[in-house]
Amino acid sequence: KAGVTQTPRYLIKTRGQQVTLSCSPISGHRSVSWYQQTPGQGLQFLFEYFSETQRNKGNFPGRFSGRQFSNSRSEMNVSTLELGDSALYLCASSLTGVEETQYFGPGTRLLVL
Amino acid sequence: AQKITQTQPGMFVQEKEAVTLDCTYDTSDPSYGLFWYKQPSSGEMIFLIYQGSYDQQNATEGRYSLNFQKARKSANLVISASQLGDSAMYFCAMRESLDRGSTLGRLYFGRGTQLTVWP
């Protein structure tokens, strides 16, 4: 079974631009979560999607948004990029249930100049 | 309050020796899951082992075992017979329900422990 895939793997943008990151979950997984990882803040939760609906949201500004499609694929968008948005963005998918493991993709490394 | 606390920023262990990475958690939810992930320098988060809050026995997966002490709210990872390839950042994480009765829930991560295995 194929793992979680994320595209693109690397991205360089300038301040003020916007970016869209994509995540394809493991087949059969309907829950998709996004996390931001930076050296200073560690791993921070962005959002969780299930059945095309955002079910949970972390403490991020409205510039961060996402969506999930009917095939469970998910995208996240960051508008008006800031230097502090430079990070590793990780997507994870799982079956439902707190006992279910979230499996992570390879991540997208975003550098904002 | 921190949901997950990892007090060891860095640990060193010699090849073939065992090492314990500490993790304590905080929750009032009776149902939760505890996870350990490994993150090599490539960045990918690799799942290692899971322990459920209702599990009576400690989880084991190959060279990994989880020392679960529920009353003390600790979930330490033990790696036996360390290998050079074990050098990486290790994260403890907890998943609890979004709300009562929900089957959804985010992961809370600790700050991680950087493990270095030397020959």
Short mmCIF file of C-alpha atoms in Angstrom, two decimals:
data_model
loop_
_atom_site.label_atom_id
_atom_site.label_comp_id
_atom_site.label_asym_id
_atom_site.label_seq_id
_atom_site.Cartn_x
_atom_site.Cartn_y
_atom_site.Cartn_z
CA LYS A 1 0.00 0.00 0.00
CA ALA A 2 1.45 3.36 -0.98
CA GLY A 3 2.31 5.78 1.80
CA VAL A 4 1.34 9.40 2.25
CA THR A 5 2.63 11.57 -0.57
CA GLN A 6 3.22 15.29 -0.50
CA THR A 7 3.99 17.67 -3.32
CA PRO A 8 6.06 19.61 -3.90
CA ARG A 9 8.95 18.46 -1.72
CA TYR A 10 10.76 21.79 -1.81
CA LEU A 11 9.53 25.28 -2.46
CA ILE A 12 11.09 28.72 -2.48
CA LYS A 13 8.80 31.74 -2.39
CA THR A 14 9.13 35.43 -1.62
CA ARG A 15 7.29 37.44 0.98
CA GLY A 16 3.77 38.36 0.00
CA GLN A 17 3.28 35.43 -2.36
CA GLN A 18 0.92 32.58 -1.72
CA VAL A 19 1.56 28.85 -1.81
CA THR A 20 -0.49 25.66 -2.11
CA LEU A 21 0.75 22.34 -0.77
CA SER A 22 -0.81 19.02 -1.64
CA CYS A 23 -1.21 15.78 0.29
CA SER A 24 -2.49 12.39 -0.84
CA PRO A 25 -3.34 10.09 2.07
CA ILE A 26 -2.94 6.36 2.34
CA SER A 27 -5.75 4.60 0.52
CA GLY A 28 -8.72 4.18 2.85
CA HIS A 29 -7.62 6.88 5.27
CA ARG A 30 -10.19 9.64 5.52
CA SER A 31 -8.62 11.75 8.25
CA VAL A 32 -5.88 14.13 7.14
CA SER A 33 -3.95 16.43 9.46
CA TRP A 34 -1.36 19.10 8.79
CA TYR A 35 1.53 20.15 11.02
CA GLN A 36 4.13 22.86 10.80
CA GLN A 37 7.62 22.17 12.11
CA THR A 38 10.17 24.89 12.85
CA PRO A 39 13.33 24.81 14.98
CA GLY A 40 11.92 27.42 17.33
CA GLN A 41 8.35 26.26 17.80
CA GLY A 42 8.69 22.56 17.20
CA LEU A 43 5.72 20.65 15.78
CA GLN A 44 2.53 22.65 15.72
CA PHE A 45 -0.89 21.42 14.66
CA LEU A 46 -2.52 23.31 11.81
CA PHE A 47 -5.77 21.50 11.01
CA GLU A 48 -7.53 18.17 10.73
CA TYR A 49 -9.93 17.26 7.94
CA PHE A 50 -12.43 14.45 7.72
CA SER A 51 -15.14 13.92 5.10
CA GLU A 52 -14.25 17.18 3.37
CA THR A 53 -14.83 19.18 6.54
CA GLN A 54 -12.34 20.89 8.80
CA ARG A 55 -12.91 19.28 12.20
CA ASN A 56 -10.15 20.83 14.24
CA LYS A 57 -7.93 23.86 13.88
CA GLY A 58 -4.74 24.95 15.57
CA ASN A 59 -3.75 28.43 16.62
CA PHE A 60 -2.69 29.88 13.29
CA PRO A 61 -3.79 33.07 11.53
CA GLY A 62 -6.42 33.04 8.84
CA ARG A 63 -3.70 33.18 6.18
CA PHE A 64 -3.46 29.43 6.68
CA SER A 65 -6.32 27.54 5.14
CA GLY A 66 -7.00 24.12 3.79
CA ARG A 67 -9.49 21.87 2.18
CA GLN A 68 -10.18 18.21 1.58
CA PHE A 69 -11.61 16.67 -1.53
CA SER A 70 -14.04 13.79 -1.91
CA ASN A 71 -11.15 11.37 -2.53
CA SER A 72 -9.63 12.47 0.82
CA ARG A 73 -6.76 14.31 -0.84
CA SER A 74 -6.02 17.56 0.93
CA GLU A 75 -4.45 20.88 0.14
CA MET A 76 -3.28 23.66 2.39
CA ASN A 77 -2.81 27.23 1.31
CA VAL A 78 -0.80 30.01 2.86
CA SER A 79 -1.49 33.49 1.58
CA THR A 80 0.64 36.60 1.98
CA LEU A 81 3.71 34.65 2.98
CA GLU A 82 5.93 35.92 5.77
CA LEU A 83 9.53 35.02 6.54
CA GLY A 84 8.33 33.15 9.63
CA ASP A 85 6.33 30.76 7.47
CA SER A 86 9.55 29.06 6.44
CA ALA A 87 9.14 25.57 7.80
CA LEU A 88 8.68 21.90 7.13
CA TYR A 89 5.01 21.20 6.50
CA LEU A 90 3.98 17.66 7.32
CA CYS A 91 0.79 15.95 6.33
CA ALA A 92 -0.49 12.86 8.12
CA SER A 93 -3.33 10.48 7.42
CA SER A 94 -5.08 7.93 9.55
CA LEU A 95 -8.17 5.87 10.09
CA THR A 96 -10.54 7.35 12.63
CA GLY A 97 -10.04 6.68 16.33
CA VAL A 98 -7.54 7.96 18.88
CA GLU A 99 -5.91 4.54 18.84
CA GLU A 100 -5.17 4.87 15.15
CA THR A 101 -1.69 5.83 14.05
CA GLN A 102 -1.15 8.96 12.02
CA TYR A 103 1.22 8.16 9.18
CA PHE A 104 3.25 11.03 7.85
CA GLY A 105 4.36 12.03 4.40
CA PRO A 106 7.90 13.18 3.58
CA GLY A 107 6.97 16.81 4.09
CA THR A 108 7.28 19.98 2.06
CA ARG A 109 10.16 22.28 2.92
CA LEU A 110 9.09 25.87 2.34
CA LEU A 111 11.61 28.67 2.30
CA VAL A 112 10.30 32.23 2.23
CA LEU A 113 12.79 34.88 1.13
CA ALA B 1 0.31 23.08 30.59
CA GLN B 2 2.39 20.98 28.27
CA LYS B 3 0.59 17.89 27.06
CA ILE B 4 3.83 16.03 26.32
CA THR B 5 7.15 16.59 28.07
CA GLN B 6 10.46 15.22 26.91
CA THR B 7 13.16 16.34 29.33
CA GLN B 8 16.21 15.06 27.44
CA PRO B 9 17.18 17.37 24.57
CA GLY B 10 20.05 15.04 23.67
CA MET B 11 21.16 11.52 24.48
CA PHE B 12 24.28 9.59 23.57
CA VAL B 13 24.59 5.82 23.49
CA GLN B 14 27.22 3.41 22.30
CA GLU B 15 26.38 0.97 19.54
CA LYS B 16 24.80 -2.28 20.80
CA GLU B 17 23.81 -0.72 24.12
CA ALA B 18 20.23 -0.04 25.24
CA VAL B 19 18.88 3.48 25.76
CA THR B 20 15.74 4.89 27.35
CA LEU B 21 14.11 8.07 26.11
CA ASP B 22 11.79 9.72 28.63
CA CYS B 23 8.28 10.99 28.02
CA THR B 24 5.56 12.19 30.38
CA TYR B 25 2.09 13.24 29.33
CA ASP B 26 -0.85 15.13 30.71
CA THR B 27 -4.48 14.36 29.97
CA SER B 28 -7.77 13.95 31.77
CA ASP B 29 -9.27 11.97 28.92
CA PRO B 30 -9.67 8.26 29.83
CA SER B 31 -9.10 7.20 26.23
CA TYR B 32 -5.94 8.23 24.45
CA GLY B 33 -3.11 6.86 22.39
CA LEU B 34 0.61 7.29 22.91
CA PHE B 35 3.03 7.16 20.00
CA TRP B 36 6.72 7.40 19.32
CA TYR B 37 8.09 8.69 16.05
CA LYS B 38 11.62 8.87 14.66
CA GLN B 39 12.68 11.75 12.48
CA PRO B 40 16.02 11.39 10.66
CA SER B 41 17.71 14.41 9.14
CA SER B 42 15.72 13.84 5.93
CA GLY B 43 12.68 15.12 7.80
CA GLU B 44 10.22 12.30 7.36
CA MET B 45 8.35 11.28 10.52
CA ILE B 46 8.54 7.52 10.93
CA PHE B 47 6.10 5.72 13.23
CA LEU B 48 7.79 3.39 15.70
CA ILE B 49 5.39 2.16 18.35
CA TYR B 50 1.93 2.68 19.84
CA GLN B 51 0.46 2.21 23.32
CA GLY B 52 -3.24 2.52 24.05
CA SER B 53 -4.47 3.93 27.34
CA TYR B 54 -6.37 0.74 28.11
CA ASP B 55 -3.56 -1.63 27.18
CA GLN B 56 -2.45 -3.71 30.13
CA GLN B 57 0.82 -4.83 28.60
CA ASN B 58 3.71 -2.72 27.41
CA ALA B 59 3.94 -2.46 23.63
CA THR B 60 6.89 -3.96 21.79
CA GLU B 61 7.97 -3.69 18.16
CA GLY B 62 11.24 -5.41 17.36
CA ARG B 63 14.01 -3.52 19.16
CA TYR B 64 11.55 -0.91 20.45
CA SER B 65 9.52 -1.25 23.60
CA LEU B 66 7.38 1.23 25.44
CA ASN B 67 7.55 1.35 29.23
CA PHE B 68 4.02 2.49 30.06
CA GLN B 69 3.36 3.60 33.63
CA LYS B 70 -0.17 4.93 33.59
CA ALA B 71 -0.34 6.15 37.19
CA ARG B 72 2.83 8.18 36.67
CA LYS B 73 1.68 9.26 33.20
CA SER B 74 4.91 8.21 31.62
CA ALA B 75 5.58 6.42 28.34
CA ASN B 76 9.30 5.91 27.95
CA LEU B 77 10.78 4.43 24.79
CA VAL B 78 13.43 1.76 25.19
CA ILE B 79 15.67 0.96 22.24
CA SER B 80 17.66 -2.21 22.71
CA ALA B 81 20.90 -3.02 20.89
CA SER B 82 21.32 0.46 19.42
CA GLN B 83 22.54 0.79 15.86
CA LEU B 84 24.27 3.66 14.09
CA GLY B 85 21.16 4.11 11.98
CA ASP B 86 19.16 4.89 15.13
CA SER B 87 20.77 8.32 15.30
CA ALA B 88 17.84 10.71 14.81
CA MET B 89 15.35 12.92 16.59
CA TYR B 90 12.71 11.02 18.55
CA PHE B 91 9.30 12.43 19.32
CA CYS B 92 6.75 11.28 21.84
CA ALA B 93 3.17 12.11 20.94
CA MET B 94 -0.30 11.69 22.34
CA ARG B 95 -3.59 11.54 20.53
CA GLU B 96 -6.79 12.25 22.44
CA SER B 97 -10.35 12.74 21.30
CA LEU B 98 -11.39 16.02 19.77
CA ASP B 99 -14.34 15.88 22.14
CA ARG B 100 -16.30 13.24 24.04
CA GLY B 101 -17.44 10.50 21.73
CA SER B 102 -15.43 11.76 18.77
CA THR B 103 -13.21 9.39 16.83
CA LEU B 104 -11.07 12.27 15.61
CA GLY B 105 -8.18 13.88 17.37
CA ARG B 106 -4.91 15.65 16.75
CA LEU B 107 -1.46 14.64 17.90
CA TYR B 108 0.33 16.58 20.62
CA PHE B 109 4.09 16.36 20.32
CA GLY B 110 6.96 16.82 22.73
CA ARG B 111 10.04 18.85 21.82
CA GLY B 112 11.96 15.73 20.94
CA THR B 113 15.18 14.01 21.99
CA GLN B 114 18.17 13.98 19.65
CA LEU B 115 19.74 10.53 19.94
CA THR B 116 23.31 9.99 18.81
CA VAL B 117 24.68 6.48 18.54
CA TRP B 118 28.47 6.24 18.50
CA PRO B 119 30.59 3.26 17.44
#
